[in-house]
Short mmCIF file of N, CA and C in Angstrom, two decimals:
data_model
loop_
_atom_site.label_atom_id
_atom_site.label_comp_id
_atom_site.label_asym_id
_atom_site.label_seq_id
_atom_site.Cartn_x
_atom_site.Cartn_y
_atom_site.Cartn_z
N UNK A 218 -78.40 -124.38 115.61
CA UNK A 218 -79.11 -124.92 114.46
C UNK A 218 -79.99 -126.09 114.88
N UNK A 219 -79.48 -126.66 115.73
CA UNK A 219 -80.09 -128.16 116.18
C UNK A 219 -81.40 -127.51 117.11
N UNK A 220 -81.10 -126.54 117.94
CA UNK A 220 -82.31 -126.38 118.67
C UNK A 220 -83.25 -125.56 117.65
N UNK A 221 -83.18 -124.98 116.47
CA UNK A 221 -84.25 -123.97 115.83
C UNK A 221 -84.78 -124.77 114.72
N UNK A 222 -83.97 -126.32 115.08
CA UNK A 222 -84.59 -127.04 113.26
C UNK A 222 -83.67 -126.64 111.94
N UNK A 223 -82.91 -126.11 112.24
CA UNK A 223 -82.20 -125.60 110.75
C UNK A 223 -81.25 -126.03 110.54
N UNK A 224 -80.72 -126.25 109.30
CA UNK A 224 -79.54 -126.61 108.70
C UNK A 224 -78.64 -125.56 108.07
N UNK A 225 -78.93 -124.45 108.36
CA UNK A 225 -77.86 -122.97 107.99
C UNK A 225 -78.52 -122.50 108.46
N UNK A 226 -77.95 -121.28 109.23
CA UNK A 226 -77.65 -119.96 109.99
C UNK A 226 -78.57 -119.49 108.92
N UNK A 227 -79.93 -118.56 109.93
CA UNK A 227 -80.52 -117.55 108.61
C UNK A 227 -80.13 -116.17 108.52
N UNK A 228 -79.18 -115.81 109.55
CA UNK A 228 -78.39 -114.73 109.55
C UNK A 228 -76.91 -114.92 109.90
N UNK A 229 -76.10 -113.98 109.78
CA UNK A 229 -74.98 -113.76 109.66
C UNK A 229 -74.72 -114.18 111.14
N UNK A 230 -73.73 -114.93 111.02
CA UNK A 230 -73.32 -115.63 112.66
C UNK A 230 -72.30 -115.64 113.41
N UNK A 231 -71.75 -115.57 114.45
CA UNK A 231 -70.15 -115.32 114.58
C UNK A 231 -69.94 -116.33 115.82
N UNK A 232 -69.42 -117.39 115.94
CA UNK A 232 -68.94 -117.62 117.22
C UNK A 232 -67.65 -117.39 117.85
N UNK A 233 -67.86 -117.42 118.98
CA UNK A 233 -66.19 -116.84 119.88
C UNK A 233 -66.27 -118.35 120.17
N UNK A 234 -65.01 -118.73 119.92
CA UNK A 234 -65.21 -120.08 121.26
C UNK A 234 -63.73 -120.00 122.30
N UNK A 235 -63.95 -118.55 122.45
CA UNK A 235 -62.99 -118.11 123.31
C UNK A 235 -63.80 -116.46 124.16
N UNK A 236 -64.06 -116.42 125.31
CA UNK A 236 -64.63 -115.11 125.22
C UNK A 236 -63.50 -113.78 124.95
N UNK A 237 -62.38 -114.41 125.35
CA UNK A 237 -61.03 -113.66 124.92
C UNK A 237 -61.12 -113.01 123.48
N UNK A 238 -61.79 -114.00 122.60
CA UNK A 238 -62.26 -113.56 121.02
C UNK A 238 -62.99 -111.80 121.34
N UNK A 239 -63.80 -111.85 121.84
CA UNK A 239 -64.66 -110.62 122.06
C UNK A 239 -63.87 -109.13 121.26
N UNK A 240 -62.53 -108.63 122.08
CA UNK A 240 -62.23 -107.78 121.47
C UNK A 240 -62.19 -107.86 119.74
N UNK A 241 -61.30 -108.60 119.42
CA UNK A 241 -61.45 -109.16 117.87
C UNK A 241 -62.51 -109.23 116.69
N UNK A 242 -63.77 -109.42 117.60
CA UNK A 242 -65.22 -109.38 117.02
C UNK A 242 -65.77 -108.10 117.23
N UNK A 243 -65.44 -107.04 117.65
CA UNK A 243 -66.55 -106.08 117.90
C UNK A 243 -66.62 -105.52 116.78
N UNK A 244 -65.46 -105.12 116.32
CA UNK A 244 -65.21 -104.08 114.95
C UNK A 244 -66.37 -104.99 114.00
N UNK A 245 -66.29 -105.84 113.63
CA UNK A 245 -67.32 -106.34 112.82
C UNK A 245 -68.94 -107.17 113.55
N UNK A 246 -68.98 -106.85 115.43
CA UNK A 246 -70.11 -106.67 115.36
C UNK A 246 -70.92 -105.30 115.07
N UNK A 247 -70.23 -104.53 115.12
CA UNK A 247 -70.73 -103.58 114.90
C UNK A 247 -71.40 -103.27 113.99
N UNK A 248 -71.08 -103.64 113.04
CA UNK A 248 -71.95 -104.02 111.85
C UNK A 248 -73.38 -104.36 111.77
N UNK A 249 -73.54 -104.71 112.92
CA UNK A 249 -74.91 -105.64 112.65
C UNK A 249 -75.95 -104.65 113.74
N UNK A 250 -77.14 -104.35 113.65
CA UNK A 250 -78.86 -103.84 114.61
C UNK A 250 -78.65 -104.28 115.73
N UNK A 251 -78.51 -105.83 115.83
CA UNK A 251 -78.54 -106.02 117.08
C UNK A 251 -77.79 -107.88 117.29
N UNK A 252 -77.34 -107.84 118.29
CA UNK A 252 -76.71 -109.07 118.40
C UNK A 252 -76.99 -110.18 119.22
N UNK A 253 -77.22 -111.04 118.97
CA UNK A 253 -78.08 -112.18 119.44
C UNK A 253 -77.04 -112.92 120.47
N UNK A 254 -76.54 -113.18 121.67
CA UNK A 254 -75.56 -113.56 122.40
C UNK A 254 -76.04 -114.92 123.00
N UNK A 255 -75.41 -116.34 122.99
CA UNK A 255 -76.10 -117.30 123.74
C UNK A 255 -74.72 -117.64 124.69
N UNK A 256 -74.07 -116.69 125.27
CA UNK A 256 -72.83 -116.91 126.11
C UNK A 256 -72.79 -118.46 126.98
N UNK A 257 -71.97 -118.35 127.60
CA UNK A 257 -71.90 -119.80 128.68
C UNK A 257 -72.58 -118.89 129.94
N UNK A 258 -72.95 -119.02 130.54
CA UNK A 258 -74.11 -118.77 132.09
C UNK A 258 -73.12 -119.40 133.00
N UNK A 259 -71.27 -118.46 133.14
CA UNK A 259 -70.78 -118.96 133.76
C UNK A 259 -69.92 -117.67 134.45
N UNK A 260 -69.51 -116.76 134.81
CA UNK A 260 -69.11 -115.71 135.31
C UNK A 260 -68.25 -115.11 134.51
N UNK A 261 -67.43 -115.70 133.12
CA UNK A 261 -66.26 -115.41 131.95
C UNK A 261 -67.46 -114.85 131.05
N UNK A 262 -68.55 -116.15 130.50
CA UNK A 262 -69.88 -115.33 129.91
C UNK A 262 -70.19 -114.57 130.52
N UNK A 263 -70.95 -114.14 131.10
CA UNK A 263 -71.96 -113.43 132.06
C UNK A 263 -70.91 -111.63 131.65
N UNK A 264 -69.31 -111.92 132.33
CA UNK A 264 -68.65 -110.78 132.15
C UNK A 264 -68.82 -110.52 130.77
N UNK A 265 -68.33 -111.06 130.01
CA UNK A 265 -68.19 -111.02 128.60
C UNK A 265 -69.28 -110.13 127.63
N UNK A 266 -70.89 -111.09 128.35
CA UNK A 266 -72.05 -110.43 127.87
C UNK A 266 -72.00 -109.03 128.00
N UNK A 267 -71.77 -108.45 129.49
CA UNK A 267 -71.99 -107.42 130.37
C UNK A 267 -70.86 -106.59 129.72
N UNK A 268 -69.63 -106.32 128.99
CA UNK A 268 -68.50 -105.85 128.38
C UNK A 268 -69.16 -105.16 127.05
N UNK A 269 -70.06 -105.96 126.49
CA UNK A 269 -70.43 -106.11 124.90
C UNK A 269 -71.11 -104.93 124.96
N UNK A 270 -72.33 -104.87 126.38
CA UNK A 270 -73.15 -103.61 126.47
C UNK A 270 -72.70 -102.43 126.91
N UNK A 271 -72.08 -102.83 127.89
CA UNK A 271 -71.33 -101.51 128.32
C UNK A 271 -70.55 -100.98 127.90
N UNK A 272 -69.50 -101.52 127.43
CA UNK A 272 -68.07 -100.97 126.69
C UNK A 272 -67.91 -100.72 125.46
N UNK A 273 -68.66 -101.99 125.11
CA UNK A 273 -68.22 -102.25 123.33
C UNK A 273 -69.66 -101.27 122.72
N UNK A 274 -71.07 -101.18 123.48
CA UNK A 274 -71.94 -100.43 123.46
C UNK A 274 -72.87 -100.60 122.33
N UNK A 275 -72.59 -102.11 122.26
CA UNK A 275 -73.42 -103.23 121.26
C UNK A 275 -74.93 -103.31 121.47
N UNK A 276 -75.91 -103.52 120.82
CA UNK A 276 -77.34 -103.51 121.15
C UNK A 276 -77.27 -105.43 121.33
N UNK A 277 -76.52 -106.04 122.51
CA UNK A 277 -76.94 -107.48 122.29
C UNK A 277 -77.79 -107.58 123.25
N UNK A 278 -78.73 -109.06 123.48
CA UNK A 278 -79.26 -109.49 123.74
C UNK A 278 -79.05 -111.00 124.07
N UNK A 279 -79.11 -111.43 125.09
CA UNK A 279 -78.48 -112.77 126.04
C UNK A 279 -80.05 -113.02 126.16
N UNK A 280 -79.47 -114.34 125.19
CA UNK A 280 -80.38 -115.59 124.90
C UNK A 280 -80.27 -117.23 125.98
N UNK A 281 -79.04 -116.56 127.05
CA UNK A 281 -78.64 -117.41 128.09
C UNK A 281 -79.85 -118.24 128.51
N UNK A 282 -81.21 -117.64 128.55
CA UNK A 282 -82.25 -117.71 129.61
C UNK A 282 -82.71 -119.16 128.66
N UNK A 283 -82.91 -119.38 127.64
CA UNK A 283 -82.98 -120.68 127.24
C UNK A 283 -82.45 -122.22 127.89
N UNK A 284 -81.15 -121.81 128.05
CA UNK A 284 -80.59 -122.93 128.69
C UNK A 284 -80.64 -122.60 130.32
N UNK A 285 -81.32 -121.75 130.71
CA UNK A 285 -81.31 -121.50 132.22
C UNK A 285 -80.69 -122.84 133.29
N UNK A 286 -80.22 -123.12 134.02
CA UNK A 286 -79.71 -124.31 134.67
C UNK A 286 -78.54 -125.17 134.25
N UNK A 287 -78.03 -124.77 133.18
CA UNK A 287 -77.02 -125.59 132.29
C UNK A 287 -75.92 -124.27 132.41
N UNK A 288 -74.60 -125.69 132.07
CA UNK A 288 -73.45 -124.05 131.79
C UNK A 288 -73.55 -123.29 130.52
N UNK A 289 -73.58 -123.93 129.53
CA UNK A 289 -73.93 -123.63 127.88
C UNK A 289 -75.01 -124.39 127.24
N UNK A 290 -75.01 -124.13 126.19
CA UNK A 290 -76.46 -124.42 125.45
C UNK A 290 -76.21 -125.96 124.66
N UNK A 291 -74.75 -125.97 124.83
CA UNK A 291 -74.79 -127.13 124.53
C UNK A 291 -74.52 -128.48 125.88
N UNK A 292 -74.77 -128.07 126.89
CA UNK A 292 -75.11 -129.35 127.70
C UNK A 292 -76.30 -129.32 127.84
N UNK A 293 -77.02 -128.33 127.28
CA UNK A 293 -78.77 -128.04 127.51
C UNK A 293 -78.99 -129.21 126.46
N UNK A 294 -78.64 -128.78 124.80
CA UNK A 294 -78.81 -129.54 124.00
C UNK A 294 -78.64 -131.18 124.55
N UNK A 295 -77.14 -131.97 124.73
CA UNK A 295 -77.17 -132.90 125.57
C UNK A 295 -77.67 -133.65 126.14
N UNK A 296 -78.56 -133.14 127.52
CA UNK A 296 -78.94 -133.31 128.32
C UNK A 296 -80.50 -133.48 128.81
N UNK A 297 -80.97 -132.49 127.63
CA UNK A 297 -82.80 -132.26 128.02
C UNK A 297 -83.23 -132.75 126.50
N UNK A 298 -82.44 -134.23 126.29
CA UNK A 298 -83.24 -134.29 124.53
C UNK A 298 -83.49 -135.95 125.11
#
């Protein structure tokens, strides 16, 4: 929200703050066109992302490349303000 300017989610949002969460979430990502992923850019993310497409056979999309150089988006936030 902090990096897009917004003060509510303009779509339906889900965070894991566990990638362990993943199984738990699919049944109701499924639900959704396509899934917007901003994982941690750390080898637990990275797997996690790579699970969602292959296995779970989710249309997501890793938004990692934003914070490129950081572990998560929030030491990006942090760090480059």
């Amino acid at each position: 929200l902090v990096w897009y300017g917004l003060e509510a989610p303009r779509v339906t949002t889900v965070i894991l703050n566990s990638v362990t969460n993943r199984k738990k979430a699919v049944d109701f990502l499924r639900l959704f066109e396509q899934v917007n992923c901003f994982m941690d850019r750390d080898k637990a993310g990275i797997e996690c992302f790579e699970r969602m497409v292959r296995v779970d056979k989710l249309n997501a999309v890793d938004y990692s490349g934003i914070y490129e150089g950081y572990k998560d988006f929030n030491e990006f936030l942090t760090t480059s303000r």
